[in-house]
Coordinates of C-alpha atoms in Angstrom, one line a residue:
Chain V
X1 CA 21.7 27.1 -42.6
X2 CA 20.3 22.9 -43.2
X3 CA 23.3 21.6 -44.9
X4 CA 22.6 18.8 -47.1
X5 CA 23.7 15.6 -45.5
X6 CA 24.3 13.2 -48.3
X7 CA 25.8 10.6 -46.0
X8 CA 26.0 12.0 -42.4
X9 CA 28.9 11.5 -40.4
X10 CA 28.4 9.0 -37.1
X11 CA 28.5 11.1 -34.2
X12 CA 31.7 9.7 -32.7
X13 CA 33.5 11.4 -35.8
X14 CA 32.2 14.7 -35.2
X15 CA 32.6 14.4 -31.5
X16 CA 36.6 13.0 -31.5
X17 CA 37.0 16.0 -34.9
X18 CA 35.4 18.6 -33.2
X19 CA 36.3 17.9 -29.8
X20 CA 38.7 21.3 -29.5
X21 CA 35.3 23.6 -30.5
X22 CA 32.7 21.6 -28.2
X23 CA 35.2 22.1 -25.2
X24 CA 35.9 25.6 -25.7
X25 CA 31.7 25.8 -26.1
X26 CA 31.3 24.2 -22.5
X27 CA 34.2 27.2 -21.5
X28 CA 32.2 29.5 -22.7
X29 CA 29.0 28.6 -21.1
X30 CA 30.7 28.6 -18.1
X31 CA 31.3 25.2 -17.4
X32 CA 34.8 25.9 -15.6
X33 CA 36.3 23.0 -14.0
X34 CA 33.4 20.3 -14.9
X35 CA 34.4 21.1 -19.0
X36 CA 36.6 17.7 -19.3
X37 CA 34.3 15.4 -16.9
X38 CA 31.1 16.7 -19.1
X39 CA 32.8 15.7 -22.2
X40 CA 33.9 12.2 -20.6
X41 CA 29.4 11.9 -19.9
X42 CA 28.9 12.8 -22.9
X43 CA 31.8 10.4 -24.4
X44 CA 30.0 7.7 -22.4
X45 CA 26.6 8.4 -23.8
X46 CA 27.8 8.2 -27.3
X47 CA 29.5 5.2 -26.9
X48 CA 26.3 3.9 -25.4
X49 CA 24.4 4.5 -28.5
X50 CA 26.5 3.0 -30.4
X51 CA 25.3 0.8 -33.3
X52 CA 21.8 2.8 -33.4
X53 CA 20.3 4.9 -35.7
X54 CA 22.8 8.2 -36.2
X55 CA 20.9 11.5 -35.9
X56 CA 20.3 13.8 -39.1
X57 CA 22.8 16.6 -37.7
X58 CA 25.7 15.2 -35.6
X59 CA 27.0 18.6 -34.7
X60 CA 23.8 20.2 -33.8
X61 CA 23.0 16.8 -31.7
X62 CA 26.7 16.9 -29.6
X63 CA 25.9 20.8 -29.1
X64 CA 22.4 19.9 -27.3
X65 CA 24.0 16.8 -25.5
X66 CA 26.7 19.2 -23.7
X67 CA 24.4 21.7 -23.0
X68 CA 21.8 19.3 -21.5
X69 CA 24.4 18.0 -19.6
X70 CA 25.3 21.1 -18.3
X71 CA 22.0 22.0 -17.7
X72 CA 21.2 18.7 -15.3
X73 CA 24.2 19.3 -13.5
X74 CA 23.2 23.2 -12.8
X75 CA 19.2 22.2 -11.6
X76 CA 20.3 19.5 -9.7
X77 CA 22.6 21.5 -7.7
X78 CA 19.7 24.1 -7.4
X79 CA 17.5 21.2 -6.3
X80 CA 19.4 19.7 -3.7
X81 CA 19.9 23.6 -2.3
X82 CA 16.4 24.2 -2.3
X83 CA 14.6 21.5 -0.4
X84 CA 11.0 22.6 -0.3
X85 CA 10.5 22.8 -4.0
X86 CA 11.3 19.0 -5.3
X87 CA 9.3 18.8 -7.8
X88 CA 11.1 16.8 -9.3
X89 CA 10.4 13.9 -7.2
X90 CA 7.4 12.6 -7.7
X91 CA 8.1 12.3 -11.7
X92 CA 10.1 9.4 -10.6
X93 CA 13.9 11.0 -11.5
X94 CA 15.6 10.2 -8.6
X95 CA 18.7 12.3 -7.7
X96 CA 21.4 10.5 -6.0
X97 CA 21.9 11.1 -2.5
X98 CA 18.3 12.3 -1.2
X99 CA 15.3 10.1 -0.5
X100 CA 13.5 8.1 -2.7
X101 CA 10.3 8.4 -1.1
X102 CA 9.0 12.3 -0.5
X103 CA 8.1 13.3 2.8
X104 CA 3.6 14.4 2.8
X105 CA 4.8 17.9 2.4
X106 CA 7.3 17.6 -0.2
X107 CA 5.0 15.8 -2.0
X108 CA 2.3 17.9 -1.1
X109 CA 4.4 21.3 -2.4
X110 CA 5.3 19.0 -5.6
X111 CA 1.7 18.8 -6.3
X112 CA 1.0 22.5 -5.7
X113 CA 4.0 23.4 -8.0
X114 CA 2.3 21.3 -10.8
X115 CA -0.8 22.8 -10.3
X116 CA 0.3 26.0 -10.8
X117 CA 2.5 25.7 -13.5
X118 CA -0.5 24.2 -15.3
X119 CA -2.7 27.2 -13.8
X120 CA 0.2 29.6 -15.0
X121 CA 0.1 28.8 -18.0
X122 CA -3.5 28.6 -18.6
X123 CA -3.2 32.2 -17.2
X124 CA -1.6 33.4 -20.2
X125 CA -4.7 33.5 -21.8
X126 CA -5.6 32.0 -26.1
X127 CA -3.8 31.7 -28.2
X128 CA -0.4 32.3 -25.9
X129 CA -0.9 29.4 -23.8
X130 CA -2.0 27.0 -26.9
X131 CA 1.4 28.3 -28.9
X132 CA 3.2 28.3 -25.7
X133 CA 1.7 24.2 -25.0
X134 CA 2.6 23.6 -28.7
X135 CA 6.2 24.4 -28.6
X136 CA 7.6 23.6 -25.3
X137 CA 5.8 20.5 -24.8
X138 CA 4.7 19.0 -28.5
X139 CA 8.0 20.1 -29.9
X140 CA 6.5 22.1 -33.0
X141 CA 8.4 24.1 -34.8
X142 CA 6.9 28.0 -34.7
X143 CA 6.1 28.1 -38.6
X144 CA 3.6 24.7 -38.1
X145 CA 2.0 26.0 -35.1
X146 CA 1.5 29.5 -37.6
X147 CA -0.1 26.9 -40.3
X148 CA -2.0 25.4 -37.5
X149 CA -3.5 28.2 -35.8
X150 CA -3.9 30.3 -39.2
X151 CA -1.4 33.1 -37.7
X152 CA 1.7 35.3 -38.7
X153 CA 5.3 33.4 -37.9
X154 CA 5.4 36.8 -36.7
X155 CA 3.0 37.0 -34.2
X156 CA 3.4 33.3 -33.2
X157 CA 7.0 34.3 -32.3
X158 CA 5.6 37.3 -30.5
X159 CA 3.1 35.2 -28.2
X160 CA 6.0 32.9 -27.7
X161 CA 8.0 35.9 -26.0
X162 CA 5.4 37.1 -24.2
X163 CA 4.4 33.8 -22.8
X164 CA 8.2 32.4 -22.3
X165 CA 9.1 36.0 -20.6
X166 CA 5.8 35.4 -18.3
X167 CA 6.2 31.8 -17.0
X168 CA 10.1 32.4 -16.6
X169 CA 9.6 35.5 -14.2
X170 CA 6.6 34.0 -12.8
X171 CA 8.9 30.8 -11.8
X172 CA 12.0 33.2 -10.3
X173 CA 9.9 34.7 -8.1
X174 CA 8.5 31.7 -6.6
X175 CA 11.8 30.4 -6.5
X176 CA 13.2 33.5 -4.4
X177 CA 9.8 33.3 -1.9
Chain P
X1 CA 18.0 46.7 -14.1
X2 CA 20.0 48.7 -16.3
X3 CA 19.4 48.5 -20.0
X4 CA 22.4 46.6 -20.6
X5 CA 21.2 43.7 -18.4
X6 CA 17.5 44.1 -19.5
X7 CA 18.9 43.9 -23.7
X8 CA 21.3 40.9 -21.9
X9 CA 18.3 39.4 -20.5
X10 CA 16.3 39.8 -23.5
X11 CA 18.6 38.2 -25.7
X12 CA 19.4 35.2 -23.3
X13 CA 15.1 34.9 -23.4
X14 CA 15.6 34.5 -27.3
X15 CA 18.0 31.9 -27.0
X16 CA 16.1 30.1 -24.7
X17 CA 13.2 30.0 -27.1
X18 CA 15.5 29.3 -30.1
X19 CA 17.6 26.7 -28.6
X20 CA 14.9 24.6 -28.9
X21 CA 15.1 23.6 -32.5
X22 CA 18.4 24.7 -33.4
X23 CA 20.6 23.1 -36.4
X24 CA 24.4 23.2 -36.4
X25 CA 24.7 27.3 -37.6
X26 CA 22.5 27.9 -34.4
X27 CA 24.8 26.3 -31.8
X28 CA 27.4 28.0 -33.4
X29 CA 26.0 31.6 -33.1
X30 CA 24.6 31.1 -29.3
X31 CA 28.5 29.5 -28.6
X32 CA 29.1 33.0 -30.3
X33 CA 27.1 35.1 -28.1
X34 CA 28.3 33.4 -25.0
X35 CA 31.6 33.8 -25.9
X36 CA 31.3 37.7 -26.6
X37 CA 30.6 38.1 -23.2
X38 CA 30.8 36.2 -19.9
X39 CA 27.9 37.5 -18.6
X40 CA 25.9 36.5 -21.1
X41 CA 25.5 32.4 -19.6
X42 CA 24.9 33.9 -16.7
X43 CA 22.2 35.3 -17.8
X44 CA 21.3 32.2 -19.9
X45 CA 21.6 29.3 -17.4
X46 CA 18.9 30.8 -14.7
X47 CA 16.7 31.0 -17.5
X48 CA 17.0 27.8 -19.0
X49 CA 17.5 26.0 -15.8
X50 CA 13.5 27.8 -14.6
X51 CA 12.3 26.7 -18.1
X52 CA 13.3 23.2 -17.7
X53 CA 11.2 23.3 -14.3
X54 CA 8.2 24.4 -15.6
X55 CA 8.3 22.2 -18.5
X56 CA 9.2 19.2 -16.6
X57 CA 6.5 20.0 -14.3
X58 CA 3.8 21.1 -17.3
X59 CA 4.4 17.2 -18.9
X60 CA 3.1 16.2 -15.3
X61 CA -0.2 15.2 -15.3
X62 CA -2.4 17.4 -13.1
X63 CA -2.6 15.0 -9.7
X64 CA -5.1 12.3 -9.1
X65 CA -7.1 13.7 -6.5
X66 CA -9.9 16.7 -8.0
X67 CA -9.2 19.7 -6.0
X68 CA -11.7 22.7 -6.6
X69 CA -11.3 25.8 -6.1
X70 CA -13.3 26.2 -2.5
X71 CA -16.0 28.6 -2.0
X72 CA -16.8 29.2 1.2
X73 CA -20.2 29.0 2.6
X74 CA -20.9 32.5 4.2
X75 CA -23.0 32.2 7.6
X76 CA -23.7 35.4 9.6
X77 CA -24.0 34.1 12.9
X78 CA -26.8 37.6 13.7
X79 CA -29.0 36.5 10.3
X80 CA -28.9 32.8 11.4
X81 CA -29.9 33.9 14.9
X82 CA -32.7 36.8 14.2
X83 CA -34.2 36.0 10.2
X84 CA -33.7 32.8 8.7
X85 CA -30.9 30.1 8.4
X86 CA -29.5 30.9 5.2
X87 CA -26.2 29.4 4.4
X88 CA -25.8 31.1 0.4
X89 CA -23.1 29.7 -1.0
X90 CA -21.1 32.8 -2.3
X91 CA -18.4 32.3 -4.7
X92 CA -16.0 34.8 -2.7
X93 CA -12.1 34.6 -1.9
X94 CA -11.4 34.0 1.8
X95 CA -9.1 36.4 1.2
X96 CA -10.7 39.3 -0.4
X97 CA -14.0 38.7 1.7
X98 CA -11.6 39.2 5.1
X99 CA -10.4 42.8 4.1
X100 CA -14.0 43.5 3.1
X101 CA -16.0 42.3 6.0
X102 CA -16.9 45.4 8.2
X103 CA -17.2 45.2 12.3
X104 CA -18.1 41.7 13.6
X105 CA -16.3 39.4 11.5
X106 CA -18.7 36.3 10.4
X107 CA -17.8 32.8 10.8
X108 CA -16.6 31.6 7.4
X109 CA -17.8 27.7 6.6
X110 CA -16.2 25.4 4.1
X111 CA -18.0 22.5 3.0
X112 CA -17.4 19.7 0.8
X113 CA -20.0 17.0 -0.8
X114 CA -19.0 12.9 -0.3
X115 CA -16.4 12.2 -2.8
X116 CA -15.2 15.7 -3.7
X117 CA -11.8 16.9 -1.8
X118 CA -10.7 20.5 -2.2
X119 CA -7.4 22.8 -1.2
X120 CA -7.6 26.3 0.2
X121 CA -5.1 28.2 1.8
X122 CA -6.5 30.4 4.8
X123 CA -5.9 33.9 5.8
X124 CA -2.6 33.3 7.9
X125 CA -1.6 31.2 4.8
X126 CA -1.9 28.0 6.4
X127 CA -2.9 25.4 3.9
X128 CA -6.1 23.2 4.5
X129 CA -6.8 20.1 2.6
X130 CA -10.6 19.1 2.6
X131 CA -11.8 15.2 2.3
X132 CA -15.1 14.4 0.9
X133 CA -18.0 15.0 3.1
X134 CA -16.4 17.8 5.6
X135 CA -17.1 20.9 7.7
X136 CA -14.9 23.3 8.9
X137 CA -15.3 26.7 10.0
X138 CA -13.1 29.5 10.5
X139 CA -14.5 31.1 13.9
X140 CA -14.9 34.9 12.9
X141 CA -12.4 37.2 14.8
X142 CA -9.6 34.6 14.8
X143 CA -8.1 33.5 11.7
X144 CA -5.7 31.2 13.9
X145 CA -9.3 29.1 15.2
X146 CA -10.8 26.7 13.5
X147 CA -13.5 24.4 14.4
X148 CA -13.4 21.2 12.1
X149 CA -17.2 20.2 12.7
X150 CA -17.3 16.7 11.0
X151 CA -15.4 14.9 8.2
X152 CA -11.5 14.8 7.8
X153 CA -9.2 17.7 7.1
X154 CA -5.2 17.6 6.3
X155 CA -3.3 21.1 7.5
X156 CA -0.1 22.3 6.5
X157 CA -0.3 25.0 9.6
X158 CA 2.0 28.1 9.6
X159 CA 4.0 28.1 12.4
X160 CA 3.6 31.4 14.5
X161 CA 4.7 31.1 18.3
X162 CA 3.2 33.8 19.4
X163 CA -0.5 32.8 17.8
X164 CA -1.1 29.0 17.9
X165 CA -2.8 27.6 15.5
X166 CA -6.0 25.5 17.2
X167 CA -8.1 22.8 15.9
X168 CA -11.4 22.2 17.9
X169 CA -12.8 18.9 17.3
X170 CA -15.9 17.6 19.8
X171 CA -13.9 17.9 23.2
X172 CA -10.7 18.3 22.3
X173 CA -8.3 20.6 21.2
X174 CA -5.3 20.5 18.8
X175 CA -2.4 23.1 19.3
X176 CA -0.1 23.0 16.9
X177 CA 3.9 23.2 16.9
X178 CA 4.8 23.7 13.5
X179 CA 3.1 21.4 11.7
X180 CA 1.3 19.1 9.0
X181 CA -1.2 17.0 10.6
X182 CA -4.4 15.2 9.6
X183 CA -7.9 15.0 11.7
X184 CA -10.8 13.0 11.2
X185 CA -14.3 14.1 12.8
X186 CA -17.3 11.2 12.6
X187 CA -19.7 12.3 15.7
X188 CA -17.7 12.2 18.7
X189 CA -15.0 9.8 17.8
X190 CA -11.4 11.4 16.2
X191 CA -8.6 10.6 14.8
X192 CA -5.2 12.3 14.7
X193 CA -2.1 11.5 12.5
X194 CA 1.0 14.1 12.4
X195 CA 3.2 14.3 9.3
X196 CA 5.9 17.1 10.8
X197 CA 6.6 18.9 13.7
X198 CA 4.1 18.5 16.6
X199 CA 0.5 18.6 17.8
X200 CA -0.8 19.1 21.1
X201 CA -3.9 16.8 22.1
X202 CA -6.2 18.3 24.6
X203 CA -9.3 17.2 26.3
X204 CA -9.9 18.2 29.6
X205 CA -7.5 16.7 32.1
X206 CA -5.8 15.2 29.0
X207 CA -2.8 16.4 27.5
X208 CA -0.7 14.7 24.9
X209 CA 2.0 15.3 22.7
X210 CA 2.1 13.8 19.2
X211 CA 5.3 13.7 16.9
X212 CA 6.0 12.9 13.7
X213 CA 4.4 9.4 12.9
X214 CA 2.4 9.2 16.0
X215 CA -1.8 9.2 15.9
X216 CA -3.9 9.1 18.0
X217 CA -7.6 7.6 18.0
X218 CA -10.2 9.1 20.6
X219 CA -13.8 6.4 20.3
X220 CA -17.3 7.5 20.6
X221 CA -16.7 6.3 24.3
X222 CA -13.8 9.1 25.1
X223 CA -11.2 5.7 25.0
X224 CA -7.8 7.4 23.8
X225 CA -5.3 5.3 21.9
X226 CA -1.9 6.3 20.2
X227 CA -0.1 4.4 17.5
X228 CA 2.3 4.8 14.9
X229 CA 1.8 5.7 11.0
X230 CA 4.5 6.1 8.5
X231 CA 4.5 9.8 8.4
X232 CA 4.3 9.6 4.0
X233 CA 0.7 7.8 4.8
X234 CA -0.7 11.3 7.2
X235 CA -3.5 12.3 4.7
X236 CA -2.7 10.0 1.9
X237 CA -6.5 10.3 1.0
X238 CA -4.8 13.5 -1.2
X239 CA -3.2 10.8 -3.2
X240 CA -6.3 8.9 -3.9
X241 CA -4.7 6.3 -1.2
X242 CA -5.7 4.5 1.8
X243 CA -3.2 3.4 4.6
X244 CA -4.3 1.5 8.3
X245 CA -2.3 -0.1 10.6
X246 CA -4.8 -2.2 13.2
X247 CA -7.7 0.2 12.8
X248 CA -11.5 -0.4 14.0
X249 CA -13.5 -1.3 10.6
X250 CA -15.6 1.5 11.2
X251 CA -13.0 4.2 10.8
X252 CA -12.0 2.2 7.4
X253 CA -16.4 2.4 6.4
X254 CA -16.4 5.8 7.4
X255 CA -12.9 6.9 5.3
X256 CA -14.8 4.8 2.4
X257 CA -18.0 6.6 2.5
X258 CA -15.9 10.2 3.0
X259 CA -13.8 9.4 -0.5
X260 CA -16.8 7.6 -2.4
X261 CA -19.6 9.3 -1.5
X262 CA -21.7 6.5 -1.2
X263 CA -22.4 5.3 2.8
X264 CA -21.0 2.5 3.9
X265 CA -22.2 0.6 7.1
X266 CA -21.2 -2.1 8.9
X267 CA -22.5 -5.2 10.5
X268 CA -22.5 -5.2 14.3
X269 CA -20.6 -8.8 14.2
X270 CA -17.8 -6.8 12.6
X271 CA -17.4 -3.9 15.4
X272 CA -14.0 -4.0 16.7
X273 CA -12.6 -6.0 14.4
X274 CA -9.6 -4.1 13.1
X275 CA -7.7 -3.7 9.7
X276 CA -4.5 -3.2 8.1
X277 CA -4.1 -2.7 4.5
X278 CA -3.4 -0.1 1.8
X279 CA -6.5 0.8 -0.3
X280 CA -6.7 2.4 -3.6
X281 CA -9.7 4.9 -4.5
X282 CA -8.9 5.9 -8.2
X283 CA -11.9 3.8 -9.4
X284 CA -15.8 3.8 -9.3
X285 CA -17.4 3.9 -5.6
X286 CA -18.4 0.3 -6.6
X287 CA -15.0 -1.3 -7.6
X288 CA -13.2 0.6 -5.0
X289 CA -15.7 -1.1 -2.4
X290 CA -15.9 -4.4 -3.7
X291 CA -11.6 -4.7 -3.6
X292 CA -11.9 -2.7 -0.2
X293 CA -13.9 -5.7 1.5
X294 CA -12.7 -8.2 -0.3
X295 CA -8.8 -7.2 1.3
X296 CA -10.6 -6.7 4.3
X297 CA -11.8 -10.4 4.2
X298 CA -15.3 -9.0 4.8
X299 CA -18.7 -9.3 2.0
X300 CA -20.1 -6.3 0.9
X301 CA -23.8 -6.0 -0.1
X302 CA -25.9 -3.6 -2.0
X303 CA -28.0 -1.7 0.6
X304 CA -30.4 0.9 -0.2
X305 CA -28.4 3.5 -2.0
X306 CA -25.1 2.7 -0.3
X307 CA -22.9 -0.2 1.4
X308 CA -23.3 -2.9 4.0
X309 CA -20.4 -4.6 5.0
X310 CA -20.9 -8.2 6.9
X311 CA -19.1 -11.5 7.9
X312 CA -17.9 -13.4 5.1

């Protein structure tokens, strides 16, 4: 899987070599029309970075850029469609073309929304919410967090499921209220 | 769900989880999966797109202000009446204590101490924000009544226009038309600021209609005033935040003492002298005070327990 990168490639090699499999990869995710304007973003974001440190895996990196992209593009559109739940708001990430300053209810429901993702969570129960807290937010890799908490990659992946499967329903359905 | 979508669904939750620290051969086998069928990123981006949410959300901190779960105070108005005055604070849901209650439905009573603020939602779904040192009750039979008895209170009211939604506070009334509105309570005098939609003022002859960014300020005396307020600064006590525009010192010393929990008085040289300011109240009672008065150009003493606030 980890090839050995003796001397990596800069990222605006693999992007301009690559560019034919990392468009068809935005077709398939269903990016449609917006494939050749997320590649220009991403383009520009490369070319912004220029000069600093390369990451380890320039392919893997390019992947996660596009779909990141993609993925902005997609809540934004879901934000701007649903009003009442902007979270989003009060972090500070201002979205272009709605207010800067949240209304008392807006801010009111982004406050509630916080509070209960951080209840939801804590609903999972120990150890799901600790590996779920450890993954999504820290960033640790499931065999640490089985070190860590002296448990099974196994049944760290398992609580993972249980807990990702739980908070992603949990957050359709308020969506759909 | 048919199993297809439901193993679809399954395998779209895996990538989710998976995606998150994928190399090179990863990408490659997810852009493989997409590609094997289309509605396999449809079943992906709802996912991902509900995960980004809640973890954008989860690296929030929890907001400033403490909220508490509330448990209400249960009064039976015939126990009060015929045995003793007890007022046992029962850790009940409103909720769950409504379905249960059998015949005469009991007032319900939520209290908070000076300093603490808490959130509740109330049978009709109607949410109620608490400030420190508050009383409201829910009168008994009518989960659209509520009687806000002293202290300040914040609703997000659930518009129903065949059931108003009424506030009684002293004299007056407050009927609601769809609404997020704020009241204060201190003895006779209130104070009413609308965030949305519109409340109807009412005290005896009186009759007034408040919009968005109006308030209105009725003294001890039964004097009614209206002004304006930014509709973001309705309740911005929720925030840990203070906002005035030209208000009586007193209403700022009583707003002080509600969110410190420390009384605050007030010199009579200073009565009617008026303020406008923002005022922050994420610190100790003592340094919010202190930068309270000094913005207010006033001197604030040490005075018994609490606060006296005199002429510089």
């Amino acid at each position: 899987m980890n090839a050995k990168n003796a001397a990596p490639e800069t990222l605006e090699a693999v992007f301009l070599r690559d560019r034919a499999r990392l468009l068809g990869f935005l077709a398939r995710a269903g990016a449609g029309a917006e494939a050749e304007d997320l590649m220009q973003e991403a383009w520009l974001r490369i070319e912004s970075q220029r000069g600093r440190e390369e990451p380890d895996q320039p392919l893997s990196y390019l992947y996660r850029l596009l779909h990141n992209l993609m993925l902005d593009r997609r809540r934004s559109e879901v934000r701007s469609a649903r009003r009442d739940t902007e979270w989003a708001d009060i972090s500070g990430g201002s979205v272009p073309g709605t207010s800067e300053e949240p209304d008392t209810d807006r801010r009111m429901i982004a406050e509630e929304e916080i509070r209960a993702v951080h209840a939801a969570v804590t609903a999972l129960g120990e150890p799901t919410a600790t590996i779920f807290r450890r993954h999504r937010i820290d960033g640790i890799v499931q065999r640490r967090i089985a070190e860590e908490l002296g448990l099974g990659v196994s049944t760290v992946e398992k609580h993972l499921r249980r807990a990702y499967a739980a908070l992603l329903d949990w957050r359709s359905m308020r969506d759909e209220a | 769900m048919t199993d297809a979508n439901n193993r679809i669904r399954q395998e779209a939750l895996d990538w989710v989880i998976r995606l998150r620290h994928a190399d090179a051969a990863d990408w490659a086998a997810f852009d493989a999966w997409l590609g094997a069928d289309s509605a396999h990123a449809d079943a992906y981006w709802p996912l991902a797109t509900a995960d980004a949410d809640v973890a954008a959300a989860l690296a929030q901190p929890l907001p400033s202000a403490e909220v508490i779960a509330l448990e209400p105070v249960r009064k039976r108005r015939w126990l009060a009446a015929a045995l003793l005055p007890i007022a046992a604070s029962i850790a009940l849901a409103v909720g769950l204590w409504w379905t249960l209650a059998p015949g005469a439905i009991p007032d319900t009573v939520f209290e908070t101490r000076a300093g603490e603020t808490r959130e509740a939602s109330l049978p009709d779904g109607t949410r109620v924000a608490l400030n420190g040192d508050t009383r409201l009750v829910l009168e008994g039979a009518d989960p659209r009544r509520v009687r806000l008895e002293r202290g300040e209170a914040r609703f997000a009211v659930v518009h129903r226009a065949d059931a108003p939604f009424v506030v009684s506070v002293g004299a007056a009334q407050l009927h609601d038309i769809g609404t997020v509105f704020d009241v204060v309570r201190d003895g006779a005098a209130v104070r009413v600021a609308v965030a949305e939609g519109a409340v109807q003022y009412r005290e005896d002859a009186t009759s007034l209609r408040l919009n968005p960014g109006d308030s209105l300020t009725r003294g001890a005396n039964g004097t009614i005033r209206t002004a304006r307020i930014a509709p973001a600064d309705v309740a911005a006590w929720r925030a840990r935040r203070l906002t005035y525009d030209q208000v009586p010192l007193e209403l700022v010393a009583a707003d002080l003492a509600r969110a410190t929990g420390v009384p605050v008085t007030l010199d009579t040289g200073l009565a009617g002298r008026r303020f406008s300011g923002g005022l922050h109240l994420d610190a100790p009672p003592e340094a919010v005070i202190a930068r309270a008065a000094a913005l207010m150009g006033v001197r604030a003493r040490r005075d018994g327990t609490g606060w006296r606030l005199s002429e510089r």
